[in-house]
Amino acid sequence: MTQHGNIEDIIDRLDSMSKRIITLENSVSELQNENLKLSKGVSSLKKVNNELTQENDNLKLKNTELKQENSKLQARLNTNSNNSSKPPSSDGYQKKPAFPKKKSSQQGGQKGHQGRTLHQVEHPDKIIECHPDSCSCGHQFEKKEFVLTQKQQVFDLPQPTLEVTEYQIMKATCPVCGVTHRGMAPKGVNAPVQYGNGVRTYVTLLNVHFKLPFKKIQLLFGDLFGYSINESTVNSAGLISYKNLESSEEIIKSEVAKGKTTHADETGVRVEGKLAWLHTATSMFYTYLFVHKKRGQEALKSDKSILNNVTGWLVHDCWGSYFNFDLKHALCGAHILRELQGLIENHQSKWANTFKVFLLSVYQMPFEERVKQRNKIESRYLRICQIGETLEPPAQKTKGKKGRYKRTKGRNLVERLIREQNALLAFAFNSEVPFTNNLAERDIRPVKVKLKISNSFRTFHGAEVYARIESFISTARKHNRNVFSELRNTFEGHNFLTDSIGR
């Protein structure tokens, strides 16, 4: 019995253990299922995490690109004539001088300044005597009692009027042989009624030099003289002057080319609604302008250009096409200063600020002192550029563009400064080379005024007419000649340039 009881206990214990094993197996199976689910969940989370990481990287990249774009746009908004190539007229009422000027406590005209105050003339055109009234006692003054005490002169314009000259053509028959002879009008008098050279000069000067359009000239001419001059008359006057100035233009080109220093520049103009380019080559006493459809090498090596004949220094603003000429090059310091100022304001570039201070100090240094310290100046120049080269990021491959490398403005500038050191420092060691290219810019700027008024030249030939006549007028002003008189002489077949060659 005891043995049988032990067997039953063992069986019961085995059954209990079997149930526990089954329970454990079920638990293990459930844990395995749960583990599988967790594994799948972990995999899913890893996948989500990878996607979020990738998205985060993309957002970081996009944020960097947006920051760069924002920096560029901000830099563009902050540009003005002091830190970019924008003209001073774009600054509005916040214009500042290109170079720092010493302040003077004294206002008004400075010592040595030549004023243009009116002075009395010795022989006035009209004299009006101002006599006193009769004396309080009743005495009437006689002419012999008057004594001159003071002169007061008034300079005024008389009522403008056109002077009409009639040429009467006479004829006569010889009583001896019966041959009839007929008089002839002076050269240029070809029609029963026409305008003279004075009128042609006046309207050409208004149209070209003072930038008045044809309609405005008609209105002004009618208001002054009572005649509404035809548009075709104004146009034909310009064409006559253009033709007569051909030889004068050749003289100007020759004089500019053989000068010690030639300034060159170019600017865009609208001709027939399309972009063309007005080029200039100029010197202290001569101005040459020409129009071309291209800006670069094709224009500068065309038959209109004189750069192939230049013998002295060529001052320009570092436009790459100028370096194709084997000349002594000099760069405009004002352009470099503006680029440096742009880097200082928009990129907080320390090397640019250092270089700007250095360049201005060289500019303000007396010429003899520059020559003495030439080695020091050149070594200082190179040292600052080398610092800038290490600070500016190197060129990077542009995404999606084979063979293209992107450079920052700072990188471009510092590489250019190193490459063109001799050209930028030409002003420092050569007395005939100025610091800026302002001479060329002043000669080319008037066309911008004309375009603001008229918007565009109607024809390409019209632009050529403007360029030749404006070249002559600018040259006449540089020689302190009376522009009206000299332009009138061109209608009569001569002027101060051709006269000097004749002598």
Short mmCIF file of C-alpha atoms in Angstrom, two decimals:
data_model
loop_
_atom_site.label_atom_id
_atom_site.label_comp_id
_atom_site.label_asym_id
_atom_site.label_seq_id
_atom_site.Cartn_x
_atom_site.Cartn_y
_atom_site.Cartn_z
CA MET A 1 0.00 0.00 0.00
CA THR A 2 2.77 2.31 0.92
CA GLN A 3 4.55 1.48 -2.29
CA HIS A 4 1.42 2.05 -4.32
CA GLY A 5 0.94 5.40 -2.60
CA ASN A 6 4.43 6.45 -3.47
CA ILE A 7 3.86 5.63 -7.13
CA GLU A 8 0.70 7.73 -7.22
CA ASP A 9 2.54 10.62 -5.60
CA ILE A 10 5.24 10.32 -8.18
CA ILE A 11 2.67 10.26 -11.00
CA ASP A 12 0.93 13.28 -9.51
CA ARG A 13 4.21 15.11 -9.25
CA LEU A 14 5.06 14.14 -12.82
CA ASP A 15 1.65 15.38 -14.01
CA SER A 16 2.18 18.60 -12.11
CA MET A 17 5.63 19.00 -13.57
CA SER A 18 4.28 18.22 -17.05
CA LYS A 19 1.65 20.93 -16.62
CA ARG A 20 4.30 23.31 -15.40
CA ILE A 21 6.50 22.41 -18.38
CA ILE A 22 3.58 22.97 -20.74
CA THR A 23 2.88 26.29 -19.02
CA LEU A 24 6.55 27.25 -19.28
CA GLU A 25 6.61 26.22 -22.95
CA ASN A 26 3.53 28.34 -23.56
CA SER A 27 5.17 31.23 -21.72
CA VAL A 28 8.36 30.77 -23.72
CA SER A 29 6.31 30.71 -26.93
CA GLU A 30 4.50 33.86 -25.87
CA LEU A 31 7.83 35.49 -24.97
CA GLN A 32 9.23 34.47 -28.33
CA ASN A 33 6.22 35.95 -30.07
CA GLU A 34 6.55 39.08 -27.97
CA ASN A 35 10.28 39.21 -28.72
CA LEU A 36 9.53 38.82 -32.42
CA LYS A 37 7.07 41.66 -32.21
CA LEU A 38 9.61 43.77 -30.32
CA SER A 39 12.28 42.90 -32.89
CA LYS A 40 9.92 44.00 -35.66
CA GLY A 41 9.16 47.15 -33.65
CA VAL A 42 12.86 47.87 -33.17
CA SER A 43 13.49 47.36 -36.88
CA SER A 44 10.61 49.69 -37.67
CA LEU A 45 11.96 52.26 -35.21
CA LYS A 46 15.42 51.94 -36.69
CA LYS A 47 13.96 52.52 -40.13
CA VAL A 48 12.02 55.54 -38.89
CA ASN A 49 15.14 56.78 -37.11
CA ASN A 50 17.19 56.44 -40.30
CA GLU A 51 14.50 58.31 -42.24
CA LEU A 52 14.41 61.04 -39.61
CA THR A 53 18.22 61.23 -39.58
CA GLN A 54 18.25 61.52 -43.37
CA GLU A 55 15.49 64.13 -43.25
CA ASN A 56 17.40 66.02 -40.56
CA ASP A 57 20.57 65.96 -42.69
CA ASN A 58 18.57 67.23 -45.67
CA LEU A 59 17.06 69.99 -43.55
CA LYS A 60 20.50 70.96 -42.28
CA LEU A 61 21.78 71.10 -45.85
CA LYS A 62 18.73 73.09 -46.92
CA ASN A 63 19.17 75.41 -43.95
CA THR A 64 22.80 75.99 -44.93
CA GLU A 65 21.76 76.74 -48.51
CA LEU A 66 19.04 79.13 -47.30
CA LYS A 67 21.52 80.87 -45.02
CA GLN A 68 23.91 81.31 -47.94
CA GLU A 69 21.10 82.56 -50.17
CA ASN A 70 19.91 84.91 -47.44
CA SER A 71 23.46 86.18 -47.01
CA LYS A 72 23.70 86.85 -50.76
CA LEU A 73 20.33 88.63 -50.83
CA GLN A 74 21.25 90.64 -47.74
CA ALA A 75 24.55 91.59 -49.33
CA ARG A 76 22.70 92.65 -52.48
CA LEU A 77 20.31 94.81 -50.45
CA ASN A 78 23.25 96.43 -48.68
CA THR A 79 25.10 97.35 -51.87
CA ASN A 80 25.67 100.99 -52.73
CA SER A 81 28.18 103.04 -54.68
CA ASN A 82 30.76 102.67 -51.89
CA ASN A 83 30.83 98.86 -51.78
CA SER A 84 29.89 97.80 -55.32
CA SER A 85 29.86 98.96 -58.93
CA LYS A 86 26.48 100.66 -58.53
CA PRO A 87 26.47 104.32 -59.62
CA PRO A 88 26.28 107.11 -56.99
CA SER A 89 22.87 108.13 -58.33
CA SER A 90 21.42 104.91 -56.87
CA ASP A 91 22.28 106.03 -53.31
CA GLY A 92 19.55 108.66 -53.22
CA TYR A 93 19.99 111.17 -50.43
CA GLN A 94 22.59 109.05 -48.65
CA LYS A 95 25.48 109.73 -51.00
CA LYS A 96 28.93 109.73 -49.49
CA PRO A 97 32.25 110.85 -51.01
CA ALA A 98 34.33 108.11 -52.60
CA PHE A 99 37.34 109.04 -50.47
CA PRO A 100 37.48 110.45 -46.96
CA LYS A 101 37.92 114.21 -47.01
CA LYS A 102 39.49 116.42 -44.37
CA LYS A 103 36.88 118.56 -42.68
CA SER A 104 37.37 122.30 -42.81
CA SER A 105 35.90 124.52 -40.12
CA GLN A 106 35.71 127.43 -42.55
CA GLN A 107 32.55 127.52 -44.65
CA GLY A 108 32.09 129.09 -48.06
CA GLY A 109 34.77 129.78 -50.64
CA GLN A 110 38.20 128.54 -49.65
CA LYS A 111 41.51 130.32 -50.09
CA GLY A 112 42.73 130.14 -53.68
CA HIS A 113 39.27 129.38 -55.07
CA GLN A 114 38.56 131.30 -58.27
CA GLY A 115 35.05 132.66 -58.08
CA ARG A 116 32.80 133.53 -61.02
CA THR A 117 31.20 136.71 -59.68
CA LEU A 118 29.95 139.20 -62.28
CA HIS A 119 32.20 142.17 -62.92
CA GLN A 120 31.25 145.43 -64.57
CA VAL A 121 32.23 145.83 -68.21
CA GLU A 122 33.95 148.91 -69.58
CA HIS A 123 31.66 149.29 -72.60
CA PRO A 124 28.03 148.37 -71.83
CA ASP A 125 25.57 147.81 -74.68
CA LYS A 126 23.09 150.35 -73.36
CA ILE A 127 23.42 153.34 -70.98
CA ILE A 128 20.46 154.85 -69.15
CA GLU A 129 21.11 157.96 -67.05
CA CYS A 130 19.16 158.27 -63.81
CA HIS A 131 18.64 162.00 -63.11
CA PRO A 132 17.53 163.43 -59.78
CA ASP A 133 14.22 165.29 -59.49
CA SER A 134 14.07 169.05 -59.06
CA CYS A 135 15.30 170.57 -55.83
CA SER A 136 12.86 171.20 -52.98
CA CYS A 137 13.35 174.92 -53.52
CA GLY A 138 12.02 174.60 -57.05
CA HIS A 139 15.32 174.71 -58.98
CA GLN A 140 15.37 172.61 -62.16
CA PHE A 141 18.75 170.99 -62.76
CA GLU A 142 20.46 171.42 -66.12
CA LYS A 143 22.50 168.76 -67.91
CA LYS A 144 25.82 170.48 -67.16
CA GLU A 145 25.13 170.26 -63.43
CA PHE A 146 24.94 166.45 -63.37
CA VAL A 147 28.00 164.55 -62.06
CA LEU A 148 28.42 160.75 -62.33
CA THR A 149 28.60 159.23 -58.84
CA GLN A 150 27.92 155.53 -59.32
CA LYS A 151 27.48 152.84 -61.96
CA GLN A 152 25.14 149.87 -61.61
CA GLN A 153 25.05 147.29 -64.42
CA VAL A 154 22.39 144.67 -65.09
CA PHE A 155 23.26 141.58 -67.16
CA ASP A 156 20.10 140.31 -68.83
CA LEU A 157 18.90 138.41 -71.89
CA PRO A 158 17.21 140.32 -74.68
CA GLN A 159 14.14 138.81 -76.26
CA PRO A 160 15.54 136.00 -78.49
CA THR A 161 14.81 136.42 -82.16
CA LEU A 162 15.94 134.86 -85.41
CA GLU A 163 17.88 137.11 -87.73
CA VAL A 164 16.63 136.68 -91.29
CA THR A 165 19.17 137.34 -94.03
CA GLU A 166 17.91 137.57 -97.60
CA TYR A 167 20.29 136.87 -100.46
CA GLN A 168 19.03 138.54 -103.63
CA ILE A 169 20.47 136.85 -106.68
CA MET A 170 21.15 139.51 -109.29
CA LYS A 171 21.92 139.14 -112.97
CA ALA A 172 23.21 141.42 -115.68
CA THR A 173 23.69 141.26 -119.44
CA CYS A 174 26.92 142.52 -120.96
CA PRO A 175 26.06 145.34 -123.42
CA VAL A 176 29.14 144.55 -125.50
CA CYS A 177 28.89 140.81 -126.11
CA GLY A 178 25.38 140.11 -124.87
CA VAL A 179 26.42 137.41 -122.36
CA THR A 180 24.20 137.24 -119.23
CA HIS A 181 25.94 136.83 -115.88
CA ARG A 182 24.16 135.67 -112.69
CA GLY A 183 25.26 136.13 -109.09
CA MET A 184 25.57 133.18 -106.70
CA ALA A 185 24.53 132.78 -103.07
CA PRO A 186 27.21 131.83 -100.50
CA LYS A 187 28.11 128.18 -100.06
CA GLY A 188 25.46 126.30 -98.09
CA VAL A 189 22.57 128.58 -99.09
CA ASN A 190 20.68 126.19 -101.36
CA ALA A 191 16.95 126.68 -100.77
CA PRO A 192 14.47 129.57 -100.91
CA VAL A 193 14.00 129.22 -97.15
CA GLN A 194 16.29 127.41 -94.73
CA TYR A 195 17.87 127.56 -91.28
CA GLY A 196 21.45 128.77 -90.94
CA ASN A 197 24.47 127.26 -89.23
CA GLY A 198 23.72 129.05 -85.96
CA VAL A 199 20.38 127.26 -85.68
CA ARG A 200 21.93 123.94 -86.69
CA THR A 201 24.60 124.37 -84.02
CA TYR A 202 22.06 125.30 -81.35
CA VAL A 203 19.74 122.33 -81.92
CA THR A 204 22.65 119.87 -82.22
CA LEU A 205 24.10 121.12 -78.94
CA LEU A 206 20.69 120.78 -77.26
CA ASN A 207 20.13 117.27 -78.60
CA VAL A 208 23.59 115.75 -78.07
CA HIS A 209 25.29 117.59 -75.23
CA PHE A 210 22.28 118.75 -73.23
CA LYS A 211 20.31 115.54 -73.91
CA LEU A 212 17.04 117.17 -74.99
CA PRO A 213 14.79 114.94 -77.14
CA PHE A 214 13.40 116.22 -80.45
CA LYS A 215 9.98 117.14 -79.05
CA LYS A 216 11.47 119.20 -76.22
CA ILE A 217 13.71 121.04 -78.71
CA GLN A 218 10.66 121.85 -80.82
CA LEU A 219 8.84 123.27 -77.79
CA LEU A 220 11.84 125.30 -76.58
CA PHE A 221 12.56 126.64 -80.07
CA GLY A 222 8.93 127.70 -80.47
CA ASP A 223 8.88 129.40 -77.05
CA LEU A 224 12.11 131.32 -77.71
CA PHE A 225 11.85 132.23 -81.38
CA GLY A 226 8.23 131.67 -82.36
CA TYR A 227 9.10 128.94 -84.89
CA SER A 228 8.36 125.26 -84.31
CA ILE A 229 11.42 123.63 -85.86
CA ASN A 230 10.86 120.28 -87.58
CA GLU A 231 12.23 117.07 -86.10
CA SER A 232 13.84 116.25 -89.44
CA THR A 233 15.75 119.55 -89.33
CA VAL A 234 17.22 118.68 -85.92
CA ASN A 235 18.13 115.20 -87.14
CA SER A 236 19.73 116.43 -90.38
CA ALA A 237 21.79 119.01 -88.44
CA GLY A 238 23.27 116.20 -86.35
CA LEU A 239 24.03 114.16 -89.47
CA ILE A 240 25.84 117.10 -91.09
CA SER A 241 27.93 117.67 -87.97
CA TYR A 242 28.70 113.93 -87.77
CA LYS A 243 29.96 113.89 -91.35
CA ASN A 244 32.04 117.06 -90.94
CA LEU A 245 33.68 115.73 -87.75
CA GLU A 246 35.14 112.61 -89.39
CA SER A 247 38.63 114.08 -89.76
CA SER A 248 38.46 115.59 -86.26
CA GLU A 249 37.65 112.15 -84.84
CA GLU A 250 40.78 110.71 -86.46
CA ILE A 251 42.86 113.45 -84.83
CA ILE A 252 41.29 112.68 -81.43
CA LYS A 253 41.98 108.94 -81.82
CA SER A 254 45.61 109.61 -82.71
CA GLU A 255 46.15 111.98 -79.77
CA VAL A 256 44.56 109.63 -77.24
CA ALA A 257 46.61 106.65 -78.46
CA LYS A 258 49.98 108.39 -78.22
CA GLY A 259 49.39 109.88 -74.76
CA LYS A 260 51.36 108.79 -71.69
CA THR A 261 48.18 107.52 -70.03
CA THR A 262 44.98 106.28 -71.67
CA HIS A 263 41.82 105.60 -69.66
CA ALA A 264 39.36 102.99 -70.94
CA ASP A 265 35.85 102.06 -69.85
CA GLU A 266 32.55 100.81 -71.25
CA THR A 267 28.86 100.96 -70.35
CA GLY A 268 25.67 99.39 -71.62
CA VAL A 269 23.31 101.43 -73.80
CA ARG A 270 19.98 100.58 -75.39
CA VAL A 271 19.96 100.81 -79.17
CA GLU A 272 16.83 99.85 -81.12
CA GLY A 273 15.53 98.29 -77.90
CA LYS A 274 18.56 95.98 -77.57
CA LEU A 275 21.73 96.06 -75.48
CA ALA A 276 24.82 97.60 -77.05
CA TRP A 277 27.98 99.08 -75.53
CA LEU A 278 29.46 102.57 -75.50
CA HIS A 279 33.26 102.37 -75.20
CA THR A 280 35.64 105.17 -74.35
CA ALA A 281 39.36 105.76 -74.62
CA THR A 282 40.23 109.09 -73.11
CA SER A 283 43.04 111.29 -71.85
CA MET A 284 43.39 114.64 -70.08
CA PHE A 285 42.74 116.65 -73.26
CA TYR A 286 40.95 114.27 -75.63
CA THR A 287 37.84 112.08 -75.49
CA TYR A 288 37.05 109.27 -77.91
CA LEU A 289 33.74 107.39 -77.78
CA PHE A 290 32.43 104.63 -80.03
CA VAL A 291 29.44 102.27 -80.04
CA HIS A 292 29.65 98.52 -80.61
CA LYS A 293 27.24 95.62 -80.29
CA LYS A 294 29.72 93.73 -78.09
CA ARG A 295 31.49 94.55 -74.85
CA GLY A 296 34.57 92.36 -74.89
CA GLN A 297 37.40 91.36 -77.18
CA GLU A 298 35.43 91.62 -80.43
CA ALA A 299 34.74 95.31 -79.75
CA LEU A 300 38.15 96.18 -78.31
CA LYS A 301 39.96 94.65 -81.30
CA SER A 302 37.60 96.08 -83.92
CA ASP A 303 38.58 98.82 -86.37
CA LYS A 304 36.75 101.35 -84.16
CA SER A 305 39.01 100.68 -81.18
CA ILE A 306 42.40 102.34 -80.70
CA LEU A 307 43.81 100.05 -78.00
CA ASN A 308 46.12 98.34 -80.49
CA ASN A 309 47.78 101.73 -81.04
CA VAL A 310 48.15 102.76 -77.39
CA THR A 311 51.78 103.38 -76.45
CA GLY A 312 51.56 104.39 -72.77
CA TRP A 313 49.71 103.15 -69.68
CA LEU A 314 46.19 101.76 -69.99
CA VAL A 315 44.05 102.49 -66.92
CA HIS A 316 40.89 100.39 -66.54
CA ASP A 317 38.68 98.63 -64.00
CA CYS A 318 40.15 95.11 -64.46
CA TRP A 319 37.73 93.93 -67.18
CA GLY A 320 39.39 90.76 -68.45
CA SER A 321 39.32 91.67 -72.15
CA TYR A 322 41.75 94.56 -71.59
CA PHE A 323 44.47 92.15 -70.49
CA ASN A 324 44.52 90.65 -74.00
CA PHE A 325 46.56 93.69 -75.05
CA ASP A 326 50.29 93.64 -74.42
CA LEU A 327 50.36 97.01 -72.63
CA LYS A 328 51.36 98.53 -69.32
CA HIS A 329 48.19 98.01 -67.29
CA ALA A 330 47.02 100.07 -64.29
CA LEU A 331 43.92 99.26 -62.24
CA CYS A 332 41.37 101.67 -60.82
CA GLY A 333 41.91 101.89 -57.06
CA ALA A 334 38.37 103.14 -56.45
CA HIS A 335 36.91 99.89 -57.82
CA ILE A 336 39.14 97.83 -55.52
CA LEU A 337 38.15 99.95 -52.51
CA ARG A 338 34.48 99.37 -53.26
CA GLU A 339 34.97 95.61 -53.46
CA LEU A 340 36.90 95.62 -50.19
CA GLN A 341 34.17 97.67 -48.52
CA GLY A 342 31.57 95.15 -49.72
CA LEU A 343 33.52 92.30 -48.08
CA ILE A 344 33.90 94.30 -44.86
CA GLU A 345 30.18 95.12 -44.60
CA ASN A 346 28.68 91.83 -45.75
CA HIS A 347 31.22 89.21 -44.68
CA GLN A 348 33.07 90.89 -41.79
CA SER A 349 36.35 90.21 -43.56
CA LYS A 350 39.29 91.33 -41.39
CA TRP A 351 41.92 90.96 -44.09
CA ALA A 352 39.84 93.17 -46.43
CA ASN A 353 39.70 95.91 -43.82
CA THR A 354 43.46 95.67 -43.29
CA PHE A 355 44.09 95.86 -47.04
CA LYS A 356 41.75 98.85 -47.43
CA VAL A 357 43.58 100.79 -44.71
CA PHE A 358 46.91 99.86 -46.31
CA LEU A 359 45.83 100.93 -49.82
CA LEU A 360 44.47 104.28 -48.62
CA SER A 361 47.66 104.93 -46.66
CA VAL A 362 49.73 104.34 -49.82
CA TYR A 363 47.40 106.62 -51.81
CA GLN A 364 47.76 109.44 -49.26
CA MET A 365 51.54 109.04 -49.03
CA PRO A 366 53.65 111.59 -50.99
CA PHE A 367 54.98 110.18 -54.26
CA GLU A 368 58.64 110.57 -53.30
CA GLU A 369 58.00 108.66 -50.07
CA ARG A 370 56.33 105.81 -51.96
CA VAL A 371 59.34 105.43 -54.23
CA LYS A 372 61.69 105.31 -51.23
CA GLN A 373 59.60 102.67 -49.47
CA ARG A 374 58.80 100.60 -52.56
CA ASN A 375 60.17 97.29 -51.21
CA LYS A 376 58.34 97.76 -47.91
CA ILE A 377 55.07 98.58 -49.66
CA GLU A 378 55.28 95.59 -52.00
CA SER A 379 56.14 93.14 -49.21
CA ARG A 380 53.32 94.48 -47.02
CA TYR A 381 50.93 94.17 -49.96
CA LEU A 382 51.85 90.54 -50.55
CA ARG A 383 51.74 89.64 -46.85
CA ILE A 384 48.17 90.91 -46.44
CA CYS A 385 47.09 89.04 -49.59
CA GLN A 386 48.64 85.80 -48.30
CA ILE A 387 46.69 86.18 -45.05
CA GLY A 388 43.52 86.73 -47.07
CA GLU A 389 44.31 83.65 -49.15
CA THR A 390 44.44 81.48 -46.02
CA LEU A 391 41.22 82.97 -44.60
CA GLU A 392 39.10 82.82 -47.74
CA PRO A 393 37.60 79.35 -48.51
CA PRO A 394 39.16 77.66 -51.55
CA ALA A 395 37.25 77.03 -54.75
CA GLN A 396 34.67 74.23 -54.52
CA LYS A 397 33.26 71.98 -57.23
CA THR A 398 29.82 73.20 -58.27
CA LYS A 399 27.16 70.51 -57.87
CA GLY A 400 25.93 69.16 -61.18
CA LYS A 401 28.31 71.26 -63.30
CA LYS A 402 31.29 69.45 -64.70
CA GLY A 403 34.56 71.31 -64.54
CA ARG A 404 33.02 74.34 -62.81
CA TYR A 405 34.45 75.58 -59.53
CA LYS A 406 32.65 78.09 -57.37
CA ARG A 407 34.63 80.88 -55.73
CA THR A 408 33.44 83.36 -53.16
CA LYS A 409 33.75 87.08 -53.85
CA GLY A 410 36.53 87.26 -51.29
CA ARG A 411 38.42 84.41 -52.93
CA ASN A 412 38.07 85.99 -56.36
CA LEU A 413 39.31 89.33 -55.09
CA VAL A 414 42.34 88.05 -53.18
CA GLU A 415 43.45 85.91 -56.15
CA ARG A 416 43.07 88.92 -58.45
CA LEU A 417 45.04 91.15 -56.08
CA ILE A 418 47.91 88.66 -56.05
CA ARG A 419 47.82 88.19 -59.81
CA GLU A 420 47.61 91.93 -60.65
CA GLN A 421 49.85 93.39 -57.96
CA ASN A 422 51.94 95.42 -60.39
CA ALA A 423 48.84 96.85 -62.11
CA LEU A 424 47.20 97.93 -58.84
CA LEU A 425 50.39 99.49 -57.46
CA ALA A 426 51.21 101.23 -60.76
CA PHE A 427 49.93 104.54 -59.36
CA ALA A 428 52.31 104.30 -56.40
CA PHE A 429 55.55 104.28 -58.38
CA ASN A 430 54.65 106.05 -61.66
CA SER A 431 53.77 109.73 -61.42
CA GLU A 432 51.81 109.72 -64.70
CA VAL A 433 49.41 107.01 -63.48
CA PRO A 434 46.42 108.21 -61.38
CA PHE A 435 44.86 106.25 -58.54
CA THR A 436 41.42 105.97 -60.19
CA ASN A 437 39.83 105.61 -63.59
CA ASN A 438 37.50 108.54 -62.88
CA LEU A 439 38.52 110.35 -66.06
CA ALA A 440 37.00 107.64 -68.27
CA GLU A 441 33.96 107.30 -66.02
CA ARG A 442 33.26 111.06 -66.19
CA ASP A 443 33.50 110.99 -69.98
CA ILE A 444 31.15 108.02 -70.32
CA ARG A 445 28.59 109.02 -67.67
CA PRO A 446 26.64 111.63 -69.76
CA VAL A 447 25.14 108.89 -71.93
CA LYS A 448 23.30 107.58 -68.85
CA VAL A 449 21.54 110.94 -68.54
CA LYS A 450 20.51 110.74 -72.19
CA LEU A 451 19.15 107.21 -71.73
CA LYS A 452 17.19 108.24 -68.65
CA ILE A 453 15.51 110.92 -70.75
CA SER A 454 15.12 109.12 -74.09
CA ASN A 455 15.35 105.47 -72.91
CA SER A 456 16.95 104.23 -76.14
CA PHE A 457 18.64 105.31 -79.35
CA ARG A 458 16.27 104.81 -82.27
CA THR A 459 18.97 103.52 -84.62
CA PHE A 460 22.54 102.26 -84.35
CA HIS A 461 23.68 105.08 -86.63
CA GLY A 462 21.98 107.56 -84.29
CA ALA A 463 24.09 106.21 -81.44
CA GLU A 464 27.22 106.62 -83.59
CA VAL A 465 26.24 110.24 -84.33
CA TYR A 466 25.89 110.89 -80.61
CA ALA A 467 29.27 109.28 -79.83
CA ARG A 468 31.25 111.28 -82.40
CA ILE A 469 29.69 114.67 -81.62
CA GLU A 470 29.93 114.13 -77.83
CA SER A 471 33.58 113.14 -78.27
CA PHE A 472 34.29 116.44 -80.01
CA ILE A 473 32.35 118.54 -77.49
CA SER A 474 34.07 116.86 -74.54
CA THR A 475 37.46 117.43 -76.18
CA ALA A 476 36.62 121.10 -76.81
CA ARG A 477 35.68 121.55 -73.14
CA LYS A 478 38.95 119.96 -72.03
CA HIS A 479 40.77 122.57 -74.14
CA ASN A 480 38.67 125.39 -72.60
CA ARG A 481 37.20 126.21 -75.99
CA ASN A 482 33.79 127.84 -76.52
CA VAL A 483 31.68 124.81 -77.40
CA PHE A 484 29.04 126.71 -79.37
CA SER A 485 31.63 128.51 -81.49
CA GLU A 486 33.63 125.36 -82.18
CA LEU A 487 30.57 123.29 -83.04
CA ARG A 488 29.39 126.06 -85.37
CA ASN A 489 32.78 126.00 -87.07
CA THR A 490 32.24 122.31 -87.88
CA PHE A 491 29.26 123.29 -90.06
CA GLU A 492 31.58 125.66 -91.90
CA GLY A 493 34.15 122.90 -92.50
CA HIS A 494 36.78 123.57 -89.82
CA ASN A 495 37.39 123.65 -86.05
CA PHE A 496 40.26 124.14 -83.60
CA LEU A 497 41.54 120.56 -84.16
CA THR A 498 41.73 120.71 -87.95
CA ASP A 499 43.01 124.29 -87.82
CA SER A 500 45.92 123.25 -85.58
CA ILE A 501 46.84 120.46 -87.98
CA GLY A 502 46.70 122.91 -90.88
CA ARG A 503 49.12 125.23 -89.11
#
